[in-house]
XYZ file of C-alpha atoms in Angstrom:
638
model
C 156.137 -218.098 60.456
C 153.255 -220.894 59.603
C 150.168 -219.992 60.833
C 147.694 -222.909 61.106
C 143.694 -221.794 61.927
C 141.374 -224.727 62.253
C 137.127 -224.769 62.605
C 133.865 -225.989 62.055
C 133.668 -226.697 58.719
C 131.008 -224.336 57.359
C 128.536 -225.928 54.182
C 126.358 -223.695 52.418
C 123.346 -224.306 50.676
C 121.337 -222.262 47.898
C 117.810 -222.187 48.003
C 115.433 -220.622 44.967
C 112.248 -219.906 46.079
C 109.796 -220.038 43.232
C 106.366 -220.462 41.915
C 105.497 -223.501 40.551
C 102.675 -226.416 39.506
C 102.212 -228.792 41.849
C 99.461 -231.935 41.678
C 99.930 -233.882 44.876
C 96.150 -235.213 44.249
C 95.969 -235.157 40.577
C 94.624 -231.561 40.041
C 97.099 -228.889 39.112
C 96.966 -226.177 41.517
C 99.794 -222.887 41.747
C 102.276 -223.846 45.094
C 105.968 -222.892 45.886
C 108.864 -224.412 45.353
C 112.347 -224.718 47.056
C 114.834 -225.768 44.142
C 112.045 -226.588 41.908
C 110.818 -229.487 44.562
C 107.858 -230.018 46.400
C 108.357 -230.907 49.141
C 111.646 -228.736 49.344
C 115.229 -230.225 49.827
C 116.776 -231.793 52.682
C 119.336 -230.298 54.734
C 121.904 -233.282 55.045
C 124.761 -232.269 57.436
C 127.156 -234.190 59.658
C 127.991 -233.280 63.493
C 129.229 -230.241 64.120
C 128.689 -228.462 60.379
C 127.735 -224.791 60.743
C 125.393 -224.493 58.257
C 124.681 -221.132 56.101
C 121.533 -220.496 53.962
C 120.911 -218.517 51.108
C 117.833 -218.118 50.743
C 116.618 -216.471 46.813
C 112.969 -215.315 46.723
C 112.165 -215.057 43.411
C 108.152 -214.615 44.127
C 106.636 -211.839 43.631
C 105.377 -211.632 47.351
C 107.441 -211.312 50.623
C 108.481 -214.272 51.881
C 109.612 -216.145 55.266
C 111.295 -219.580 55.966
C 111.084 -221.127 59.799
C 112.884 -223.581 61.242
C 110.565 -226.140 63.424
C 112.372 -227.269 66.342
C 115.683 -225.557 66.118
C 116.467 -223.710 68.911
C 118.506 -220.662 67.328
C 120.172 -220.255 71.028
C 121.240 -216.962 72.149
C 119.769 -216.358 67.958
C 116.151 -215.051 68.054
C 117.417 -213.479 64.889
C 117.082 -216.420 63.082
C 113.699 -217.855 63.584
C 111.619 -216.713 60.750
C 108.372 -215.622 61.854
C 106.564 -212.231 61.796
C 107.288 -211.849 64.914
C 110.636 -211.321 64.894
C 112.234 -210.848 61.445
C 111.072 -208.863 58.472
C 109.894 -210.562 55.445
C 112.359 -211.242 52.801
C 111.018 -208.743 50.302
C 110.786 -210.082 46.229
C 114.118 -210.467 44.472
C 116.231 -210.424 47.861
C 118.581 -213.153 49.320
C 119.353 -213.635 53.246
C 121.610 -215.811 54.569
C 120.761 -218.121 57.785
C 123.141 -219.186 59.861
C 123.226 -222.463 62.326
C 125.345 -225.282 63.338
C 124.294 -228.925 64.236
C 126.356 -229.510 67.501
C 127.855 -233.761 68.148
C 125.282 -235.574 69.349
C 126.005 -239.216 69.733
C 123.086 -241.555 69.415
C 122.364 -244.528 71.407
C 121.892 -246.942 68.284
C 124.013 -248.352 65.592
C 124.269 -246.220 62.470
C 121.370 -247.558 60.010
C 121.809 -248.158 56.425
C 120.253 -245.511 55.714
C 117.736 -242.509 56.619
C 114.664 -241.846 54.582
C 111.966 -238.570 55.055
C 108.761 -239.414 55.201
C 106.317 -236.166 54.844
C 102.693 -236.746 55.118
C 99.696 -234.035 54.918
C 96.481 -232.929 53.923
C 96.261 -231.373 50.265
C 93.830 -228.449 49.016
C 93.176 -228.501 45.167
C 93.108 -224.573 46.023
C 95.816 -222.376 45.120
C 97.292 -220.794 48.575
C 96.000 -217.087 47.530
C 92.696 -218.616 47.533
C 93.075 -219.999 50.641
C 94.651 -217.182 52.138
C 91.181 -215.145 50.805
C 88.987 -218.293 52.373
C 90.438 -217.574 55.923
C 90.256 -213.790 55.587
C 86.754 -213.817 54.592
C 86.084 -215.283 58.030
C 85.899 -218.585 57.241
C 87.404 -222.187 58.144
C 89.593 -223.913 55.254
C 86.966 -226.768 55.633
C 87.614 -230.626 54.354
C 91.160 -230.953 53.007
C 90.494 -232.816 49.078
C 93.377 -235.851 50.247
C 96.311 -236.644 51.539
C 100.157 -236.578 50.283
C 103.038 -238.346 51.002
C 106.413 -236.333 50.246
C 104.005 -234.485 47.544
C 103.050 -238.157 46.239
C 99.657 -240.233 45.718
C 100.462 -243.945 44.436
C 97.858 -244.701 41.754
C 98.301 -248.888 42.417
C 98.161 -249.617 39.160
C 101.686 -251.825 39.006
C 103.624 -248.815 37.873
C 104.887 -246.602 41.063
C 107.931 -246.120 41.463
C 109.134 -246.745 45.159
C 109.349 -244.048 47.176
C 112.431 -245.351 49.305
C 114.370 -248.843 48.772
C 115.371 -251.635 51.430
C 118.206 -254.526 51.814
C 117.103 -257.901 53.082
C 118.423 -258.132 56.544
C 119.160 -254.106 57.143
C 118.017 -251.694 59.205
C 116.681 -248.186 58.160
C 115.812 -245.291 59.961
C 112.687 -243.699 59.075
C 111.910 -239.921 59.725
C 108.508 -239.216 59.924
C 106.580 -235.753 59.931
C 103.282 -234.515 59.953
C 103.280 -231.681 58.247
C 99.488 -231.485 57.462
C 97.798 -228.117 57.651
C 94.821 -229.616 58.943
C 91.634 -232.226 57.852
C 88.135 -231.772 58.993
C 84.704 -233.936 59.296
C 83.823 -235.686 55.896
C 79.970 -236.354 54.868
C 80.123 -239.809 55.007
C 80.492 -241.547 58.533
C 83.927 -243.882 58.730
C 83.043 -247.293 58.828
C 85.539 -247.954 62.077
C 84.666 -244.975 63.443
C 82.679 -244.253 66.975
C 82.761 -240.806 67.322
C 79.154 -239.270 67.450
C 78.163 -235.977 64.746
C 78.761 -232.735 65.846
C 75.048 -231.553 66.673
C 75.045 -228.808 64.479
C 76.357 -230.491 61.538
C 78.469 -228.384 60.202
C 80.526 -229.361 57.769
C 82.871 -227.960 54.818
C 83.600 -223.926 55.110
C 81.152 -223.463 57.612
C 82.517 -225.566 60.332
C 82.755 -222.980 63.759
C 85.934 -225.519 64.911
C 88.661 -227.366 62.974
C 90.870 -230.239 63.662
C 94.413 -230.253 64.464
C 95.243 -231.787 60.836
C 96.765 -234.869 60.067
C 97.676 -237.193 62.801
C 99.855 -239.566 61.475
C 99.987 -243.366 62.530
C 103.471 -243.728 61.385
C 104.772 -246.936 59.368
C 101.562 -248.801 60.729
C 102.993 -251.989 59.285
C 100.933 -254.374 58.477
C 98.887 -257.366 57.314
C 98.290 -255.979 53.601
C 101.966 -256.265 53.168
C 102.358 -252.176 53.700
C 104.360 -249.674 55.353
C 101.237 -247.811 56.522
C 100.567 -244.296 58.109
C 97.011 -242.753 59.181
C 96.502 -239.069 59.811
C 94.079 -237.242 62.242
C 90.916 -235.552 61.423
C 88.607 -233.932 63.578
C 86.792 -235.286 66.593
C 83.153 -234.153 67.699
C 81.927 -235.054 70.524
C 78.382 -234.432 71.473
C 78.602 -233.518 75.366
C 81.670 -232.800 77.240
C 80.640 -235.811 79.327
C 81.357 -238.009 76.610
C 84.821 -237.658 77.170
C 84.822 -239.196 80.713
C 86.789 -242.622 80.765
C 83.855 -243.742 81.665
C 81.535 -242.720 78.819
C 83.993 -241.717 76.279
C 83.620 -243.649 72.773
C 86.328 -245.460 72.933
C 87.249 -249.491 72.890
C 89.798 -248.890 75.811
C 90.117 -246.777 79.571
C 92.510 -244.004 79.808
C 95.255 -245.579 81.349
C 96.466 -243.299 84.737
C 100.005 -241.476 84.551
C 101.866 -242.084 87.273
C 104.865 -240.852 88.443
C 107.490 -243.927 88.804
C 111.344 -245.072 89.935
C 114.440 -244.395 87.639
C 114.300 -246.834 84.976
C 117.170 -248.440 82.578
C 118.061 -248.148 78.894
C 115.645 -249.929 76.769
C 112.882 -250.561 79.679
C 109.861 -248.193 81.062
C 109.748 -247.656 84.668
C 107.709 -249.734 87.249
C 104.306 -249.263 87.479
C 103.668 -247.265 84.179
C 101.632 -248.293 81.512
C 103.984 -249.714 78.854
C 103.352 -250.561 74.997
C 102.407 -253.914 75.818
C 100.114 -253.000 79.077
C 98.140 -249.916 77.640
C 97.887 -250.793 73.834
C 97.045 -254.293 73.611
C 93.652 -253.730 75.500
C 93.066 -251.401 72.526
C 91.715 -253.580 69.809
C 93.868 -251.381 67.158
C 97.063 -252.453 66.637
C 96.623 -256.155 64.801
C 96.176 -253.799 61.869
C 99.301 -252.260 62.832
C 101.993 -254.213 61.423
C 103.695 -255.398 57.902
C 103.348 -259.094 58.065
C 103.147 -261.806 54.817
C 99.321 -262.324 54.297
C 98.172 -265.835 54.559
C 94.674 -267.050 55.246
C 92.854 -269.702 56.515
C 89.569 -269.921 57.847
C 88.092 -269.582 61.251
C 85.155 -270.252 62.512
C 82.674 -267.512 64.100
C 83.864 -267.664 67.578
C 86.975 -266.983 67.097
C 85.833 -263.615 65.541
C 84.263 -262.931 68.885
C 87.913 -262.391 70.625
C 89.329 -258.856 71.241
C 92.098 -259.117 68.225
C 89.165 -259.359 65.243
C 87.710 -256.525 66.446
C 84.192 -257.966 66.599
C 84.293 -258.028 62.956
C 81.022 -259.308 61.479
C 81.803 -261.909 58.454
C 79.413 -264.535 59.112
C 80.074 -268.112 60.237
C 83.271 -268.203 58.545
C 85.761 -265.877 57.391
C 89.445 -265.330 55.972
C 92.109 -264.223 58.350
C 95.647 -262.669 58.276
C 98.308 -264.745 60.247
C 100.946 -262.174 61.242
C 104.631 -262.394 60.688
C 105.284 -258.426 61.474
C 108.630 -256.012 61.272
C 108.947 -254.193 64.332
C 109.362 -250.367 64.870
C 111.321 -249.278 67.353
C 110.933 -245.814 68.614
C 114.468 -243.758 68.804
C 113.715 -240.094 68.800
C 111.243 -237.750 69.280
C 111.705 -233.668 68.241
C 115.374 -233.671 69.450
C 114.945 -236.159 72.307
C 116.353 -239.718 72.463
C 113.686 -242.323 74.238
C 113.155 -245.120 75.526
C 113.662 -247.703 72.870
C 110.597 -249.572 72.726
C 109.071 -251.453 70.373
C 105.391 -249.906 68.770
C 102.629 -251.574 65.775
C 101.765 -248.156 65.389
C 102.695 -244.010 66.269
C 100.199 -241.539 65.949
C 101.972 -238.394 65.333
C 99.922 -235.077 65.537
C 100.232 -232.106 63.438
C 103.339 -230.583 63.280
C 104.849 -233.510 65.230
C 108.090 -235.776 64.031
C 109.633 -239.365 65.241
C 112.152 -241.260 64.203
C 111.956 -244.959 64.074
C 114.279 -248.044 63.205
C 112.628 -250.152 60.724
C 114.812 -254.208 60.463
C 114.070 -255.531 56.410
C 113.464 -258.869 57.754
C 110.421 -260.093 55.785
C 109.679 -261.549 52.551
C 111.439 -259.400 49.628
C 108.679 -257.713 48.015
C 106.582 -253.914 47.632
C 104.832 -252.867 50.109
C 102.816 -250.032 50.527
C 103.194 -246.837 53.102
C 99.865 -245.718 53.764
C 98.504 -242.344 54.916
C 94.962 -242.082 56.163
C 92.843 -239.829 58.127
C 91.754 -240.568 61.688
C 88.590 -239.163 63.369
C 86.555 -238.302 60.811
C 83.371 -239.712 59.274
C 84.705 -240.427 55.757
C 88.714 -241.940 55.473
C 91.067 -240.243 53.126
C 94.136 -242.086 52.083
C 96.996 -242.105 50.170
C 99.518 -244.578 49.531
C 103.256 -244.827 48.676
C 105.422 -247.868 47.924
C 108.444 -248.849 49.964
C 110.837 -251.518 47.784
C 113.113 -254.798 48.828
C 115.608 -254.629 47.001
C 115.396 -257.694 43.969
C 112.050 -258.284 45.723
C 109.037 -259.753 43.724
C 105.709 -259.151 44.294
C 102.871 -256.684 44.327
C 101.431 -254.972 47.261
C 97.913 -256.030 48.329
C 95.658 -253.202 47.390
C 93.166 -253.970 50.230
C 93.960 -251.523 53.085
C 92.647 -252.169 56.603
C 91.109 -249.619 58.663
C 93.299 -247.100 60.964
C 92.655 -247.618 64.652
C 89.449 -246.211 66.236
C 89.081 -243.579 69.254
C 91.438 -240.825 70.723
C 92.149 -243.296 73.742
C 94.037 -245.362 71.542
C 96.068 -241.902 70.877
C 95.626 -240.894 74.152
C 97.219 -243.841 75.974
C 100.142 -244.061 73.691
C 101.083 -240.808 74.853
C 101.882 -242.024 78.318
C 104.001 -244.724 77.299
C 106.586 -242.808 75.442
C 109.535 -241.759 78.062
C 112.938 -240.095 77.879
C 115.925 -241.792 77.536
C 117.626 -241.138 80.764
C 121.252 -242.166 79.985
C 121.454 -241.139 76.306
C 123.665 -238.411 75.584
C 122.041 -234.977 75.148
C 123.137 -231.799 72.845
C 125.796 -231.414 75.972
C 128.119 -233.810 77.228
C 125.567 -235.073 80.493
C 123.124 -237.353 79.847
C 119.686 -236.222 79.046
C 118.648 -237.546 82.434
C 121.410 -235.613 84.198
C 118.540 -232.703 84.362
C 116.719 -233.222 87.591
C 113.631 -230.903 86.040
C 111.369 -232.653 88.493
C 112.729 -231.004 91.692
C 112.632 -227.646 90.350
C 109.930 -225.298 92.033
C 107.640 -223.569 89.481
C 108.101 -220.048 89.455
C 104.657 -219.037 87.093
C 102.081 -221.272 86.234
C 100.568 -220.193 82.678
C 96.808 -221.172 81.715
C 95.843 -221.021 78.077
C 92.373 -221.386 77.109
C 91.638 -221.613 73.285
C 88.089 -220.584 71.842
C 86.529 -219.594 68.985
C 84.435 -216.414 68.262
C 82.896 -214.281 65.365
C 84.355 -211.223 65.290
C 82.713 -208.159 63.064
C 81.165 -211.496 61.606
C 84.004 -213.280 60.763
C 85.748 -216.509 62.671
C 88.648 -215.701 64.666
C 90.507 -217.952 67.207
C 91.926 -216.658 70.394
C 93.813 -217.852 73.478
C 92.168 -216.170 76.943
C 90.233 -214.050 75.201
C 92.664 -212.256 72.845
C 93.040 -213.335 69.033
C 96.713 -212.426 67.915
C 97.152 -209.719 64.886
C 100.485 -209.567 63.289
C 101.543 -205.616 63.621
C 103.710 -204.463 61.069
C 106.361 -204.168 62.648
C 108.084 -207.223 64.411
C 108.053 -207.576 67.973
C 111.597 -208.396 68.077
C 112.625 -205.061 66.733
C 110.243 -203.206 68.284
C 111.797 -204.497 71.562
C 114.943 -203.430 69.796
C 114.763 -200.240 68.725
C 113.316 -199.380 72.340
C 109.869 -198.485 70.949
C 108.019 -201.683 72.415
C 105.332 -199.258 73.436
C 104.187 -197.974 70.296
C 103.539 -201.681 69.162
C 102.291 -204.154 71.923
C 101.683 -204.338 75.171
C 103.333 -206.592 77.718
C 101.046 -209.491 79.708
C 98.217 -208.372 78.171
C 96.258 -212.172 78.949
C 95.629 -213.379 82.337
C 97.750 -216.422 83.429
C 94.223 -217.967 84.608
C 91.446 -217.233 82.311
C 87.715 -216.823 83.227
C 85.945 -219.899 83.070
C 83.701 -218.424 80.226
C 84.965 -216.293 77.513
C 82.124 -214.523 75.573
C 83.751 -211.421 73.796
C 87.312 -211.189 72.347
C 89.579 -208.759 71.966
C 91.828 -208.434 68.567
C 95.852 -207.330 69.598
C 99.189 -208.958 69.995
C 99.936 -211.025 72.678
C 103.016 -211.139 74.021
C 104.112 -212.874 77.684
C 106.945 -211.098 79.978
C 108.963 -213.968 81.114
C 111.703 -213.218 83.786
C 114.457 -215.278 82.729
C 115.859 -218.553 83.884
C 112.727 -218.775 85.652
C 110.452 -222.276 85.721
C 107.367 -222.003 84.355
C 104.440 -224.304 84.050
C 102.038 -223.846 80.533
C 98.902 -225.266 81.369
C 97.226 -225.770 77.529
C 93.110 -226.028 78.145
C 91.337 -227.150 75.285
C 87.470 -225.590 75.406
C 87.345 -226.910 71.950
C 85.743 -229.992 70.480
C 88.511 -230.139 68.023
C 92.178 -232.030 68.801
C 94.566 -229.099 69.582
C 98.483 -229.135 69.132
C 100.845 -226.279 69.984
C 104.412 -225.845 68.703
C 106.694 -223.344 70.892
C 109.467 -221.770 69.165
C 113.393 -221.606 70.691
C 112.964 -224.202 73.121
C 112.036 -227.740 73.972
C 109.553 -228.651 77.118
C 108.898 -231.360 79.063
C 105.114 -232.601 77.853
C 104.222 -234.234 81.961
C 100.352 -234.709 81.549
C 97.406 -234.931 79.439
C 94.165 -235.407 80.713
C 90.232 -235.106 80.133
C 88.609 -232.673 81.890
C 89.373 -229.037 83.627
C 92.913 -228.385 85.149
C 93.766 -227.973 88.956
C 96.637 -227.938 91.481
C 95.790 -231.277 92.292
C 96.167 -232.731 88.767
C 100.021 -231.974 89.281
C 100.131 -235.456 91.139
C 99.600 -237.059 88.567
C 102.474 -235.589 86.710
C 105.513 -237.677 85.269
C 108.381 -235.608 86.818
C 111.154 -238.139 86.145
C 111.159 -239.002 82.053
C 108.441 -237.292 80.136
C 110.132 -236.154 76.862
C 111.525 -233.012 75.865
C 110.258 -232.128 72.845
C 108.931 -228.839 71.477
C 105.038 -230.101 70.229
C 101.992 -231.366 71.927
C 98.570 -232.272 71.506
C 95.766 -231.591 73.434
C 92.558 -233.764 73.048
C 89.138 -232.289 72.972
C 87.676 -230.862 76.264
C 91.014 -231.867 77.754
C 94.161 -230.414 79.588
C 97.681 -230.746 78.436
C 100.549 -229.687 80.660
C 104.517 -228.758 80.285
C 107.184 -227.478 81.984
C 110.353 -226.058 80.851
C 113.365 -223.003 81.675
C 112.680 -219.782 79.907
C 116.700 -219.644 79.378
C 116.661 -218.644 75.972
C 116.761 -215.332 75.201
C 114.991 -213.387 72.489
C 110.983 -213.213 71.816
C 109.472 -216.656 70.706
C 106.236 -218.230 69.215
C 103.472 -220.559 70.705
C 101.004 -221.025 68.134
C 98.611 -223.449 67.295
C 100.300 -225.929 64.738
C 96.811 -226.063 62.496
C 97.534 -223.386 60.076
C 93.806 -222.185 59.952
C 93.802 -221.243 63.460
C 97.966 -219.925 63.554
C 96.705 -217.000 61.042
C 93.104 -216.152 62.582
C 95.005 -215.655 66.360
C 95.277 -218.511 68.174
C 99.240 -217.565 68.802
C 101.128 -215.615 70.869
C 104.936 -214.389 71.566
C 106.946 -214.975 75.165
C 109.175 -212.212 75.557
C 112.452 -213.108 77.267
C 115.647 -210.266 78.237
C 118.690 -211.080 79.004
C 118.872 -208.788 82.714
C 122.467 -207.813 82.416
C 122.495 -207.407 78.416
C 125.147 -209.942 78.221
C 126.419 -212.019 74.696
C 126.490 -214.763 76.879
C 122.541 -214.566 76.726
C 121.486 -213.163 73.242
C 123.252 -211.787 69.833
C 123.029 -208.694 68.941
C 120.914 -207.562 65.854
C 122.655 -208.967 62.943
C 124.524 -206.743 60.079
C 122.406 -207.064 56.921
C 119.348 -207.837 59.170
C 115.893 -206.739 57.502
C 113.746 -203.905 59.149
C 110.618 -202.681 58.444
C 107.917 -200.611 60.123
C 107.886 -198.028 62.602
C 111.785 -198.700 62.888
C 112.377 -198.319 59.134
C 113.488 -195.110 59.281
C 115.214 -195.075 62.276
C 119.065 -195.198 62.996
C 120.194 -198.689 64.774
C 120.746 -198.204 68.257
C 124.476 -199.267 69.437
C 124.713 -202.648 70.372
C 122.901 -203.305 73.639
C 124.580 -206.465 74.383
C 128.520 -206.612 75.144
């Protein structure tokens, strides 16, 4: 008898976690590594891999690993965060399972696919940030910005971080994995944003920014790949932020909901690349053009593409030949394949863009700087042609000015509606637009001094970690003795003046539609990751939320992604299908304010305790706590 037995193949990958010396800026500081690297290693798999981790901890700490935007369906299990899994204790190894299912992508294969990881740096060891935060403190300024754990020092001598062909086309994966950047002490020279009254600064700050917000593969006149990152932004009055009377070069523009569009085109009547961000005077710095000058006289300086820049009666100019970046994917989502100068990507956030090797073989550098605040922090990396000649200019041009720049791009980016999904329908084969909303979900962030110390909350709770994970405590059957269920109010009071120190974790009935309405009190950008499950990001908006703002909604093609931003003294609004069982985090994506509470868990049961909705607890699983020394229950889930 033959026997024949076929699968997924399965790839497995070894990761050492370990201490190390890192010096993204220069200054030796204490970090840890994955493999020895910093950044860690990629995970390069092809469709339909399951994919098995081994992860070593060799610290002398416990340790946890999550996975930003996986889903982990049916697999809360897997997620890596205190709220669900046990620390991987010192000198242990756990395995992590997933799979990458066959996703077929609406573009022809590129030459190749390069990581680009950009961030704010600390010259601080992380224990002594850890002891900054815990003393009731802010992290502050960040000391500079990284990319992929790199600074460029321009002298002639860097080597390139990636490599292109003449006449290819690359796909470049961009994250901003910043923790977070805050005001600097001297005022940006392109900036218009007005002091925070109080002047705080450094340490002391009450409010942080949402990191780095980067302005992916800005490529431009300078003869650079360039990228910008976001700082903080003050405003003085909550008026300020009208479209009226914001500080910005350019209105909001309105969202509106529109007609089903085709591949490659935006829908009637909404505000496209070409509409919304050419009345922004930003993106002629935007692009990666060969530099050639001439002069012009004054007047021409006067028009809205110069920027109103003031060189006297005659000045040198850059004459653009650009690359273009076209826009592919966004946190899992195919979209709309339009053409950008510039991304801004917000803490936490990833794109993927197509990048054509069409101009003049030479270096040219990929710039990351910060946005928003009063001093600019860059850092540069060089991107190669391939038997190319020639230096990269080392004069940089400013990022763009004003969240409206930010703000507007937003609305522009749209779902591809006939690209193929994780399933075999097209993504636009999900009608979420016609579904009626079930819950609607208001969280308010604000900031408070607790005993004396800072502490963030959401509706007047700031989230503590309880020993034991919520996920086993659910478990184990002895939720009781470690949180309380819907212990926020969906709609918060309109002031907040005391706070209350617990963990907060939302009862969500599942398969039902709910509506997460995030209100930012704050005059600090805000941007919120949610664990286990992508959302559809309909609306952001200045100003308080309402009923009637859900006109205004884009119910046909907003993207479903798993991030968002929300701007200061603003509104941002999602919808999605709590159809994924197991207990998942929403948590700021600024690291400062994630570990001082502004997070929380949404609890989701399967009703009929079904595999079909959830796995039970894995064999080998870590437990700790009150459940420690208790006996595992019998599977609950057949």
């Amino acid at each position: 008898m033959l026997t024949v037995q076929g699968g997924d193949p399965t790839i497995t990958f070894e990761w050492k976690v370990t201490y190390g010396t890192i010096s993204p800026l220069g200054v030796p500081v204490k970090g840890i590594l994955i493999n020895g690297q910093f950044p860690g290693p990629n995970i390069n798999s092809t469709t339909n891999n399951n994919v098995i981790v081994n992860v070593f901890n060799n610290l002398d700490e416990p340790f946890l690993l999550t996975w930003s935007g996986v889903h982990h369906r049916k697999n809360p299990w897997q997620d890596g965060v205190l709220g669900t899994n046990c620390p991987i204790p010192p000198g242990r190894i756990t395995p992590i399972n997933s799979s990458r299912l066959l996703i077929p992508v609406p573009y022809a294969d590129p030459a190749n696919d390069y990581t680009l990881i950009a961030g704010d740096f600390f010259n601080k060891g992380y224990t002594s940030l850890k002891k900054v935060l815990e003393s009731g403190r802010n992290l502050g300024r960040c000391d500079g910005v990284h990319i992929n754990g790199k600074v460029a020092k321009g002298d002639g001598n860097d080597e390139p971080l990636f490599t292109m062909e003449a006449g290819k086309t690359y796909k470049y994966r961009i994250c901003n994995a910043g923790i977070k950047t805050t005001m600097s002490e001297t005022p940006s020279p392109t900036s218009e944003i007005t002091s925070n009254p109080e002047n705080f600064s450094g340490s002391d700050a009450p409010s942080d920014s949402s990191g780095l917000t980067i302005t992916c593969h800005r490529l431009n006149g300078n003869n650079f790949l360039e990228g910008s990152c976001e700082g903080n932004l003050v405003i003085k009055d909550p008026e300020d932020l009208s479209p009226v009377n914001a500080p910005i070069d350019s209105p909001v523009v309105p969202m509106t909901n529109s007609p089903t569009p085709t591949l490659n085109t935006l829908p009637e009547n909404t505000p496209t690349p070409i509409d919304s961000l050419q009345k922004t005077p930003s993106p002629k710095q935007l692009r990666v053009y060969t530099r050639k000058r001439r002069h012009i006289p004054e007047t021409v300086l006067q028009s809205d593409s110069c920027r109103e820049l003031d060189l006297g009666p005659a000045a040198e100019m850059e004459e653009e030949i650009s690359h273009t970046m076209k826009l592919v994917e966004m946190e899992g989502s195919h979209t709309v394949q339009n053409d950008y100068e510039s991304l801004d990507v917000h803490v936490g956030q990833c794109f993927s863009v197509l990048v054509t090797a069409n101009q003049e073989p030479k270096d040219y550098f990929v710039v990351a700087s910060t946005r928003f605040t009063k001093r600019e922090v860059i850092a540069t990396g060089v991107i190669r042609y391939n038997n190319g000649k020639g230096a990269p200019s080392p004069k940089l041009p400013p990022p763009p000015v004003s969240w409206a720049w930010s703000f507007n791009q937003f609305r522009t980016f749209r779902w591809n509606l006939t690209a193929s999904a994780a399933r075999p329908n097209p993504q636009g084969s999900y009608k979420y637009g016609s579904i009626n909303i079930t819950r609607t979900i208001k969280l308010a962030n604000t900031a408070h001094k607790v005993d004396g110390k800072l502490r963030y909350a959401l509706n007047g709770v700031s989230y503590v970690e309880p020993t034991t994970p919520l996920k086993l405590a659910e478990y184990y059957n002895v939720a009781d003795k470690v949180f309380k269920y819907d212990n926020i109010p969906d709609d918060p009071p309109a002031e907040i003046t005391k706070v209350t120190m617990e963990p907060i974790v939302l009862n969500m009935t599942h398969r039902n539609f709910i509506e997460i309405i995030f209100e930012n009190r704050e005059t600090a950008i805000q941007s919120y990751h949610l664990d286990g499950y992508s959302f559809f990001a309909v609306a952001i908006e200045t100003g308080k939320w309402s009923p009637e703002k859900r006109k205004n909604y884009n119910l046909l093609d907003a993207v479903s992604r798993h991030t968002i931003q929300v701007f200061p003294k603003s509104w941002a609004a999602i919808l999605l299908t709590f159809d994924n069982c197991g207990i998942w985090n929403i948590r700021s994506e600024v690291w400062d304010r994630h570990y001082l509470g502004q997070q929380l868990y949404a609890s989701v049961v399967s009703p009929n305790k079904s595999l079909n909705d959830e796995y039970n607890m894995p064999d080998g699983a870590l437990v700790c706590g009150v459940v420690e020394s208790m006996p595992r229950p019998p599977p609950p889930y057949t």
